Amino acid sequence: MTLFKRTALGAALMAGTMLSAPAVMAADLAIAMDQIFQRMDPHNTNYNVDYSGANGMLERLIGFDQNMQLVPQLATSWEGSDDALTFTFHLREGVKFHDGTDFNAAAVKANFDRLADQSQNLAKNSLFKVVESVDTPDDLTVVLHLKEPFGAMINTVAHPSVVIHSPKALEEFGKDVEKNPVGTGPFRFKEWVPGERMVVEKFDGYWDEGWPKVDSVTFYPVGESATRTSMLLSDEVQFVHILPAELAERVASNDAYEVLEVPGITVWTASMNMFKEHFKDPRVRRAFNLAVDQQAFIDVVYSGHGIVPDSAIAPDTRFYEKQTPLETDLEEARRLMKEAGYENGFDITIWGINNSTGVRMLQFLKQQLSQIKVNATIVPMEGATRSEKVFGANVVPEKVEYDMLMGGWSPSTGDADWHLRPVYATEGWIPKIYNAAFYSNEIVDGAIQDALNTADPEKRREAYSIAQKQIWEDAPVIWLAIENKMAARKKGLTGVFQMPDGTMQYSRAAFE
């Protein structure tokens, strides 16, 4: 596996004069995304595509580097109390929002209060449900006081959704801030034509001197993978976010372009709706897992660029613990189905995404389950349609139509909490978060809570170990793959890359 292939660039020739170092030229950057944007309000979305588009405009107190290690952004330092009840952030001085207003402790408080206010019904309110109050002892200090210990708070503040909007914009636009983002980033919002393009432009008042180094960035939503790749190779775009593995060789064989690949932390699953009678039986859930050849799934969907899951969370997620692998065993799967009274199978519907990779996933799963006489109707959906049907405010768990939901979850905090809790805790039932199986187990809920009640890493590890073991035994989902994150870019473009959680960074984009 090649990690972040890099190319040495020669010195630049400009106007016939040899320069001693590459010249950095202002330019316009174009990026092809695999989905349409839903909302430019990260507080109120669950989609990586939205976080990726917004992160050049809206910054956080704490960010991640390309290895998911915490780095300062709008906060210069931070600390938490031993009892995990109080967290203090020291802010960067001299920062302005794009509307000319000051970034300060009051601005942070306005955003943290919004996230903590559960009545807002924002997609990411659950991240801050433990916040009791937000204090601002001075203009450059913010203190979070929690209702109960929450050992994952620092990593939670670093989640891509925990951005700082201009309070003036929040007041002026309300929820329509999702169409009018105003932040502190190197780029400011220019225009958004839904389904066609979004454009951001250089912000001359950016706090980090010397940045940005490009004049504008235009994002094009292109669901068809081959089309995105063709746009790159014809220089219509200079970066492809989400490069399907089967097209990587096509890009790598062209000397003008490069493939970027990093191990991912997104676990792809097919959640089994436990309100459906057949999935209430653990023998059926285990049979579904044993019927699917996960390595074949990785080979077919990702051309081998990934690994088979051996826990509910990925190896590079904090507090991961390996479980006994589930190996394909059709004979045992058929025996379990017969024992459960389903020797002749049954009919199900599987919902998924309608891009090239998503359709391939659905088709593969349909074929695999047919081996145990399960007749699957696959339903590929456009992103916005899927979002409304799965996460819409009117969704009632007991009345959800699908039998299975294909999807991936990445803990963009880098911590086990933000994978196990939203996907497997009872509190995470959709539409609230992402427990699409409507799985509920008191042991799991208790272990997840125990892990949050302490800031001691070893105690947290012990609790998450219990949760992972129980989830693996109950098998509420089919664990399918942890794919490597792949992207492609034109050589000479730097500072734009894919993150292990599936988001993308472009704040430090530059052409050399």
Coordinates of C-alpha atoms in Angstrom, one line a residue:
M1 CA 0.0 0.0 0.0
T2 CA 1.3 3.4 -1.0
L3 CA 0.6 6.2 1.5
F4 CA 0.4 9.7 0.1
K5 CA 2.5 9.2 -3.0
R6 CA 4.6 12.4 -3.4
T7 CA 6.4 13.8 -6.4
A8 CA 9.5 15.9 -6.2
L9 CA 8.9 19.1 -8.2
G10 CA 11.6 20.9 -10.0
A11 CA 12.3 24.6 -9.7
A12 CA 9.9 26.8 -11.6
L13 CA 10.7 28.7 -14.7
M14 CA 8.8 32.0 -14.9
A15 CA 9.1 34.5 -17.8
G16 CA 12.3 32.9 -18.9
T17 CA 14.0 33.4 -15.5
M18 CA 15.2 30.5 -13.3
L19 CA 14.0 31.0 -9.7
S20 CA 15.8 29.5 -6.7
A21 CA 12.5 27.9 -5.4
P22 CA 9.1 27.0 -6.9
A23 CA 7.0 30.0 -7.4
V24 CA 3.5 30.0 -5.8
M25 CA 1.0 31.4 -8.1
A26 CA -2.5 32.5 -7.3
A27 CA -5.0 30.3 -9.2
D28 CA -8.5 28.8 -9.2
L29 CA -8.9 25.3 -7.9
A30 CA -11.7 22.9 -9.0
I31 CA -12.7 19.8 -7.0
A32 CA -15.1 17.0 -8.0
M33 CA -17.1 15.6 -5.1
D34 CA -19.0 12.3 -5.1
Q35 CA -22.2 13.6 -3.7
I36 CA -24.2 16.8 -3.7
F37 CA -24.0 19.1 -0.7
Q38 CA -26.9 19.0 1.8
R39 CA -26.2 21.9 4.2
M40 CA -23.3 24.3 4.8
D41 CA -24.1 24.2 8.5
P42 CA -21.9 21.4 10.0
H43 CA -23.9 21.7 13.2
N44 CA -26.9 20.3 11.3
T45 CA -25.6 17.5 9.0
N46 CA -24.3 14.0 9.2
Y47 CA -22.5 14.0 5.8
N48 CA -18.7 14.1 5.2
V49 CA -19.3 15.9 1.9
D50 CA -20.8 18.8 3.9
Y51 CA -18.0 18.9 6.4
S52 CA -15.4 18.8 3.6
G53 CA -17.0 21.7 1.7
A54 CA -17.4 23.8 4.9
N55 CA -14.0 23.3 6.5
G56 CA -12.3 25.9 4.4
M57 CA -14.8 28.5 5.5
L58 CA -15.8 27.5 9.0
E59 CA -13.0 26.6 11.5
R60 CA -13.0 24.7 14.8
L61 CA -11.2 25.4 18.0
I62 CA -9.2 22.1 17.5
G63 CA -8.5 20.4 14.3
F64 CA -6.8 17.2 13.1
D65 CA -3.7 16.7 11.1
Q66 CA -3.7 14.1 8.2
N67 CA -3.0 11.4 10.8
M68 CA -6.0 12.3 13.0
Q69 CA -3.8 13.8 15.7
L70 CA -5.2 16.9 17.5
V71 CA -3.8 20.3 16.4
P72 CA -4.6 23.9 17.4
Q73 CA -6.9 25.9 15.2
L74 CA -8.9 28.7 16.7
A75 CA -7.8 27.6 20.2
T76 CA -4.1 27.7 20.9
S77 CA -4.3 25.3 23.9
W78 CA -6.7 23.4 26.1
E79 CA -7.0 21.3 29.2
G80 CA -9.5 19.1 31.1
S81 CA -10.0 18.5 34.7
D82 CA -9.2 15.1 36.2
D83 CA -12.9 14.4 36.9
A84 CA -13.7 15.1 33.2
L85 CA -16.3 17.7 34.2
T86 CA -14.6 20.9 33.2
F87 CA -12.7 21.7 30.0
T88 CA -10.9 25.0 29.3
F89 CA -9.9 26.5 25.9
H90 CA -7.5 29.4 25.3
L91 CA -8.4 31.2 22.1
R92 CA -6.4 32.7 19.3
E93 CA -6.2 36.5 19.3
G94 CA -6.8 38.9 16.4
V95 CA -9.1 36.7 14.4
K96 CA -12.0 38.2 12.3
F97 CA -15.1 36.6 10.8
H98 CA -15.7 37.1 7.1
D99 CA -18.4 39.7 8.0
G100 CA -15.8 41.8 9.9
T101 CA -16.9 40.9 13.4
D102 CA -14.5 39.7 16.1
F103 CA -13.9 36.1 16.9
N104 CA -13.7 35.9 20.7
A105 CA -15.0 33.9 23.7
A106 CA -18.6 35.3 23.2
A107 CA -18.6 33.9 19.6
V108 CA -17.6 30.5 20.8
K109 CA -20.2 30.6 23.6
A110 CA -22.9 31.4 21.0
N111 CA -22.0 28.3 19.0
F112 CA -21.5 26.0 21.9
D113 CA -24.8 27.1 23.4
R114 CA -26.5 26.3 20.1
L115 CA -25.0 22.9 20.0
A116 CA -25.9 22.2 23.7
D117 CA -29.5 23.4 23.2
Q118 CA -31.3 20.1 22.5
S119 CA -34.5 21.9 21.5
Q120 CA -32.7 23.1 18.3
N121 CA -33.0 19.6 16.9
L122 CA -29.8 19.9 15.0
A123 CA -28.1 16.8 13.7
K124 CA -25.2 17.3 16.0
N125 CA -26.9 18.4 19.2
S126 CA -26.2 15.0 20.6
L127 CA -22.5 15.8 20.7
F128 CA -23.1 18.5 23.3
K129 CA -26.0 17.0 25.3
V130 CA -23.7 16.7 28.3
V131 CA -22.9 20.4 28.4
E132 CA -24.4 22.2 31.4
S133 CA -23.1 25.7 30.8
V134 CA -20.5 27.7 28.9
D135 CA -18.5 30.3 30.8
T136 CA -16.3 33.1 29.3
P137 CA -14.0 34.5 32.1
D138 CA -12.4 36.8 29.5
D139 CA -12.4 37.4 25.8
L140 CA -9.9 34.7 25.1
T141 CA -11.0 31.9 27.5
V142 CA -14.0 29.5 27.2
V143 CA -14.9 27.0 29.9
L144 CA -17.2 24.1 29.4
H145 CA -19.0 22.7 32.5
L146 CA -20.6 19.3 32.0
K147 CA -23.6 17.7 33.6
E148 CA -21.7 14.5 34.1
P149 CA -18.2 13.3 33.4
F150 CA -17.4 12.9 29.7
G151 CA -13.9 11.7 29.0
A152 CA -14.2 12.1 25.2
M153 CA -14.9 15.9 25.3
I154 CA -11.7 17.2 23.8
N155 CA -11.9 14.9 20.9
T156 CA -15.6 15.8 20.5
V157 CA -14.8 19.5 20.2
A158 CA -12.4 18.5 17.4
H159 CA -15.2 16.8 15.4
P160 CA -15.6 18.4 11.9
S161 CA -19.1 19.5 12.9
V162 CA -18.1 21.7 15.9
V163 CA -17.4 24.8 13.8
I164 CA -17.7 28.4 14.9
H165 CA -20.2 30.4 12.9
S166 CA -20.3 34.2 13.1
P167 CA -22.9 35.0 15.8
K168 CA -24.1 37.8 13.7
A169 CA -24.8 35.3 10.9
L170 CA -26.6 33.0 13.3
E171 CA -28.8 35.8 14.4
E172 CA -29.5 37.2 11.0
F173 CA -30.1 33.9 9.1
G174 CA -31.2 31.4 11.8
K175 CA -31.3 27.9 10.3
D176 CA -30.8 29.5 6.9
V177 CA -27.2 29.9 7.9
E178 CA -26.8 26.5 6.2
K179 CA -27.1 28.5 2.9
N180 CA -25.1 31.5 4.1
P181 CA -22.1 30.3 6.0
V182 CA -19.9 33.0 7.6
G183 CA -16.8 31.8 9.4
T184 CA -13.1 32.6 10.0
G185 CA -11.5 30.3 7.4
P186 CA -9.1 31.2 4.6
F187 CA -12.1 31.1 2.2
R188 CA -15.4 32.9 2.3
F189 CA -18.7 31.7 0.8
K190 CA -19.5 33.1 -2.7
E191 CA -22.3 31.1 -4.3
W192 CA -24.1 27.7 -4.2
V193 CA -26.2 26.4 -7.0
P194 CA -27.6 23.2 -5.5
G195 CA -26.8 20.1 -7.6
E196 CA -24.4 22.1 -9.8
R197 CA -21.6 23.8 -8.0
M198 CA -20.5 25.6 -4.9
V199 CA -17.9 28.4 -5.0
V200 CA -15.7 29.8 -2.2
E201 CA -13.3 32.7 -2.7
K202 CA -10.1 33.9 -1.0
F203 CA -10.6 35.8 2.3
D204 CA -7.9 38.6 2.4
G205 CA -8.4 39.1 6.2
Y206 CA -7.4 35.5 7.2
W207 CA -5.6 35.3 10.5
D208 CA -2.8 33.0 9.3
E209 CA -0.5 35.3 7.3
G210 CA 0.3 34.1 3.8
W211 CA -2.8 32.0 3.4
P212 CA -4.8 31.2 1.3
K213 CA -2.7 30.7 -1.8
V214 CA -5.5 30.1 -4.3
D215 CA -8.1 32.7 -5.4
S216 CA -11.1 30.4 -5.4
V217 CA -12.3 26.8 -5.0
T218 CA -15.2 25.5 -7.0
F219 CA -16.8 22.2 -6.0
Y220 CA -18.7 20.1 -8.5
P221 CA -21.0 17.2 -7.3
V222 CA -20.4 14.3 -9.7
G223 CA -21.9 11.0 -8.6
E224 CA -20.5 8.9 -11.5
S225 CA -17.0 7.8 -10.6
A226 CA -15.6 7.5 -14.2
T227 CA -16.9 11.0 -14.9
R228 CA -15.0 12.4 -11.9
T229 CA -11.9 10.7 -13.1
S230 CA -12.3 11.9 -16.7
M231 CA -12.7 15.5 -15.4
L232 CA -9.4 15.2 -13.5
L233 CA -7.5 13.8 -16.5
S234 CA -8.9 16.6 -18.8
D235 CA -8.0 19.2 -16.2
E236 CA -11.6 20.3 -15.6
V237 CA -10.8 19.6 -11.9
Q238 CA -7.5 19.3 -10.1
F239 CA -8.7 17.1 -7.3
V240 CA -11.1 14.2 -7.0
H241 CA -12.6 13.5 -3.6
I242 CA -13.4 9.8 -3.3
L243 CA -11.5 8.0 -6.0
P244 CA -12.8 4.5 -6.6
A245 CA -10.0 2.0 -6.3
E246 CA -10.8 0.4 -9.6
L247 CA -9.9 3.7 -11.3
A248 CA -6.7 4.3 -9.4
E249 CA -4.5 2.7 -12.0
R250 CA -5.9 4.9 -14.7
V251 CA -4.8 8.0 -12.7
A252 CA -1.5 6.6 -11.6
S253 CA -0.5 5.7 -15.1
N254 CA -0.6 9.3 -16.1
D255 CA 2.6 11.2 -15.1
A256 CA 0.7 14.5 -14.6
Y257 CA -1.5 13.0 -11.7
E258 CA -1.1 11.2 -8.5
V259 CA -3.1 8.9 -6.3
L260 CA -3.4 9.5 -2.5
E261 CA -4.2 6.6 -0.3
V262 CA -4.4 6.4 3.5
P263 CA -5.9 3.7 5.9
G264 CA -9.4 4.6 6.7
I265 CA -11.5 4.5 9.9
T266 CA -14.9 4.2 8.3
V267 CA -16.5 0.9 8.9
W268 CA -19.1 -0.1 6.2
T269 CA -22.0 -2.2 7.3
A270 CA -25.5 -3.4 6.3
S271 CA -27.6 -2.7 9.4
M272 CA -30.4 -5.2 10.1
N273 CA -33.6 -3.5 11.2
M274 CA -34.4 -5.3 14.5
F275 CA -38.0 -4.2 14.4
K276 CA -38.4 -6.7 11.5
E277 CA -39.4 -10.1 13.0
H278 CA -36.7 -12.1 11.1
F279 CA -33.8 -9.9 12.5
K280 CA -34.9 -10.3 16.1
D281 CA -33.5 -13.8 15.9
P282 CA -29.7 -13.7 16.6
R283 CA -29.3 -16.9 14.5
V284 CA -30.5 -15.0 11.5
R285 CA -28.2 -12.1 12.1
R286 CA -25.2 -14.4 12.5
A287 CA -26.2 -16.4 9.4
F288 CA -26.2 -13.1 7.3
N289 CA -22.7 -12.4 8.5
L290 CA -21.5 -15.9 7.7
A291 CA -23.1 -15.8 4.3
V292 CA -21.1 -12.8 3.1
D293 CA -17.5 -13.1 1.8
Q294 CA -16.1 -9.9 3.2
Q295 CA -12.7 -10.2 1.4
A296 CA -14.6 -10.7 -1.9
F297 CA -16.6 -7.6 -1.0
I298 CA -13.4 -5.6 -0.6
D299 CA -12.0 -7.0 -3.9
V300 CA -15.1 -6.3 -5.9
V301 CA -16.0 -2.9 -4.4
Y302 CA -12.5 -1.5 -3.5
S303 CA -10.2 -3.5 -5.8
G304 CA -8.6 -4.9 -2.7
H305 CA -7.8 -1.6 -1.1
G306 CA -9.2 -2.2 2.4
I307 CA -9.3 -4.7 5.3
V308 CA -11.9 -7.0 6.7
P309 CA -13.4 -5.7 10.0
D310 CA -12.5 -7.6 13.1
S311 CA -14.4 -5.3 15.6
A312 CA -17.2 -2.9 15.5
I313 CA -14.6 -0.1 15.1
A314 CA -11.5 0.3 12.9
P315 CA -8.0 -0.5 14.1
D316 CA -6.8 3.1 13.9
T317 CA -9.7 4.3 16.2
R318 CA -8.7 5.0 19.8
F319 CA -9.6 2.1 22.2
Y320 CA -10.1 -0.4 19.3
E321 CA -9.9 -4.1 20.5
K322 CA -9.7 -7.0 18.0
Q323 CA -12.5 -9.6 18.2
T324 CA -12.6 -13.2 16.8
P325 CA -13.0 -12.7 13.0
L326 CA -16.2 -13.9 11.4
E327 CA -15.2 -16.1 8.5
T328 CA -17.4 -17.0 5.6
D329 CA -19.2 -20.3 6.2
L330 CA -22.2 -20.9 3.9
E331 CA -22.9 -24.4 5.4
E332 CA -23.2 -23.0 8.9
A333 CA -25.2 -20.0 7.6
R334 CA -27.7 -22.3 6.0
R335 CA -27.9 -24.5 9.1
L336 CA -28.6 -21.4 11.3
M337 CA -31.3 -20.2 8.9
K338 CA -33.0 -23.7 8.9
E339 CA -32.8 -23.8 12.7
A340 CA -34.4 -20.4 12.9
G341 CA -37.2 -21.6 10.7
Y342 CA -36.1 -19.8 7.5
E343 CA -34.7 -22.6 5.5
N344 CA -36.4 -21.2 2.4
G345 CA -35.3 -17.7 3.1
F346 CA -37.5 -14.5 2.9
D347 CA -37.8 -11.3 1.0
I348 CA -36.1 -8.1 2.2
T349 CA -35.4 -4.6 0.9
I350 CA -31.9 -3.0 1.2
W351 CA -31.5 0.8 0.9
G352 CA -28.3 2.3 -0.1
I353 CA -26.6 5.2 -2.0
N354 CA -26.9 5.5 -5.8
N355 CA -23.4 6.4 -6.7
S356 CA -21.2 3.9 -8.6
T357 CA -19.7 2.4 -5.5
G358 CA -22.9 2.3 -3.6
V359 CA -24.7 0.4 -6.3
R360 CA -21.9 -2.1 -6.5
M361 CA -22.2 -2.7 -2.8
L362 CA -25.9 -3.3 -3.1
Q363 CA -25.6 -5.7 -6.0
F364 CA -22.8 -7.7 -4.3
L365 CA -24.8 -8.0 -1.1
K366 CA -27.9 -9.1 -3.0
Q367 CA -25.9 -11.9 -4.7
Q368 CA -24.3 -13.1 -1.5
L369 CA -27.6 -13.3 0.4
S370 CA -29.2 -15.2 -2.4
Q371 CA -26.9 -18.1 -1.4
I372 CA -29.1 -18.6 1.7
K373 CA -32.3 -18.1 -0.3
V374 CA -32.8 -14.5 0.8
N375 CA -34.4 -12.5 -2.0
A376 CA -33.2 -8.9 -1.7
T377 CA -34.7 -5.9 -3.5
I378 CA -32.1 -3.2 -3.7
V379 CA -33.0 0.5 -3.5
P380 CA -30.3 2.9 -4.5
M381 CA -31.1 6.5 -3.5
E382 CA -29.8 9.9 -4.2
G383 CA -28.1 11.4 -1.1
A384 CA -30.7 14.0 -0.3
T385 CA -33.6 11.5 -0.8
R386 CA -31.8 9.0 1.4
S387 CA -31.2 11.6 4.0
E388 CA -34.8 12.6 4.2
K389 CA -36.1 9.0 4.3
V390 CA -33.6 7.9 6.9
F391 CA -33.0 11.0 9.1
G392 CA -36.0 13.1 8.4
A393 CA -37.8 14.7 11.4
N394 CA -40.9 12.6 10.8
V395 CA -39.1 9.3 10.8
V396 CA -40.6 6.8 13.4
P397 CA -38.3 3.9 14.2
E398 CA -41.1 1.3 14.4
K399 CA -42.4 2.4 11.0
V400 CA -39.1 2.4 9.1
E401 CA -39.6 0.7 5.7
Y402 CA -36.2 -0.8 5.0
D403 CA -35.1 -4.3 6.2
M404 CA -31.4 -3.3 5.8
L405 CA -29.6 -0.1 5.4
M406 CA -26.2 0.0 3.7
G407 CA -23.9 2.7 5.1
G408 CA -20.6 3.7 6.6
W409 CA -19.8 5.4 9.8
S410 CA -16.5 7.2 10.6
P411 CA -15.8 8.4 14.1
S412 CA -14.5 11.8 13.1
T413 CA -13.4 12.5 16.7
G414 CA -10.9 9.6 16.3
D415 CA -12.3 8.2 19.6
A416 CA -14.3 4.9 20.2
D417 CA -17.1 7.0 21.8
W418 CA -18.2 8.6 18.6
H419 CA -18.5 5.2 16.8
L420 CA -19.9 3.0 19.4
R421 CA -22.4 5.5 20.9
P422 CA -24.0 6.8 17.7
V423 CA -24.1 3.4 15.9
Y424 CA -24.7 0.9 18.7
A425 CA -26.1 2.7 21.8
T426 CA -29.9 2.9 22.3
E427 CA -29.6 6.7 22.4
G428 CA -28.3 6.5 18.8
W429 CA -31.5 5.2 17.1
I430 CA -32.2 7.0 13.9
P431 CA -33.3 9.6 13.1
K432 CA -31.4 10.9 16.2
I433 CA -28.0 9.6 15.3
Y434 CA -27.1 6.5 13.2
N435 CA -28.2 3.3 15.0
A436 CA -30.0 2.1 11.8
A437 CA -30.4 -1.4 13.2
F438 CA -32.4 -0.1 16.2
Y439 CA -30.1 -2.3 18.3
S440 CA -30.4 -2.0 22.1
N441 CA -28.4 -3.9 24.7
E442 CA -28.1 -2.8 28.4
I443 CA -24.6 -4.2 28.7
V444 CA -23.4 -2.1 25.7
D445 CA -25.2 1.1 26.9
G446 CA -23.7 0.7 30.4
A447 CA -20.2 0.1 29.2
I448 CA -20.3 3.1 26.9
Q449 CA -21.5 5.3 29.8
D450 CA -18.8 3.9 32.1
A451 CA -16.2 4.9 29.6
L452 CA -17.5 8.4 29.5
N453 CA -17.6 8.7 33.3
T454 CA -13.9 8.9 33.6
A455 CA -10.9 10.7 32.0
D456 CA -8.6 7.7 32.9
P457 CA -7.6 6.1 29.6
E458 CA -7.2 2.6 31.0
K459 CA -10.6 2.6 32.6
R460 CA -12.1 3.9 29.3
R461 CA -10.3 1.1 27.5
E462 CA -11.7 -1.5 29.8
A463 CA -15.2 -0.3 29.3
Y464 CA -15.0 -0.1 25.5
S465 CA -13.6 -3.6 25.5
I466 CA -16.8 -4.8 27.1
A467 CA -18.9 -2.9 24.6
Q468 CA -17.0 -4.2 21.6
K469 CA -17.2 -7.8 22.7
Q470 CA -21.0 -7.7 23.3
I471 CA -21.7 -5.9 20.0
W472 CA -19.6 -8.4 18.1
E473 CA -21.5 -11.3 19.7
D474 CA -25.0 -9.7 19.0
A475 CA -24.1 -8.9 15.4
P476 CA -26.8 -6.2 14.7
V477 CA -25.1 -5.5 11.3
I478 CA -23.2 -7.2 8.6
W479 CA -19.6 -5.9 8.9
L480 CA -18.4 -5.5 5.4
A481 CA -15.2 -3.5 5.0
I482 CA -12.9 -0.8 6.2
E483 CA -11.7 0.8 3.0
N484 CA -8.6 2.8 2.4
K485 CA -9.4 6.4 1.7
M486 CA -8.4 7.2 -1.9
A487 CA -8.3 10.5 -3.7
A488 CA -6.5 11.8 -6.8
R489 CA -4.9 15.2 -7.7
K490 CA -2.9 17.0 -10.3
K491 CA 0.8 17.0 -9.5
G492 CA 1.9 20.4 -8.3
L493 CA -1.2 20.8 -6.2
T494 CA -0.4 20.5 -2.5
G495 CA -2.4 20.9 0.7
V496 CA -5.5 19.2 -0.6
F497 CA -5.9 15.6 0.7
Q498 CA -8.2 12.9 2.0
M499 CA -8.5 12.3 5.7
P500 CA -8.8 8.8 7.4
D501 CA -12.4 9.7 8.4
G502 CA -13.5 10.3 4.8
T503 CA -13.5 14.1 5.0
M504 CA -11.2 16.3 2.9
Q505 CA -8.9 19.2 3.6
Y506 CA -8.3 22.1 1.2
S507 CA -7.5 25.1 3.5
R508 CA -3.8 24.9 2.6
A509 CA -4.3 24.4 -1.1
A510 CA -1.4 25.7 -3.3
F511 CA -0.1 25.2 -6.8
E512 CA 3.7 24.9 -6.9

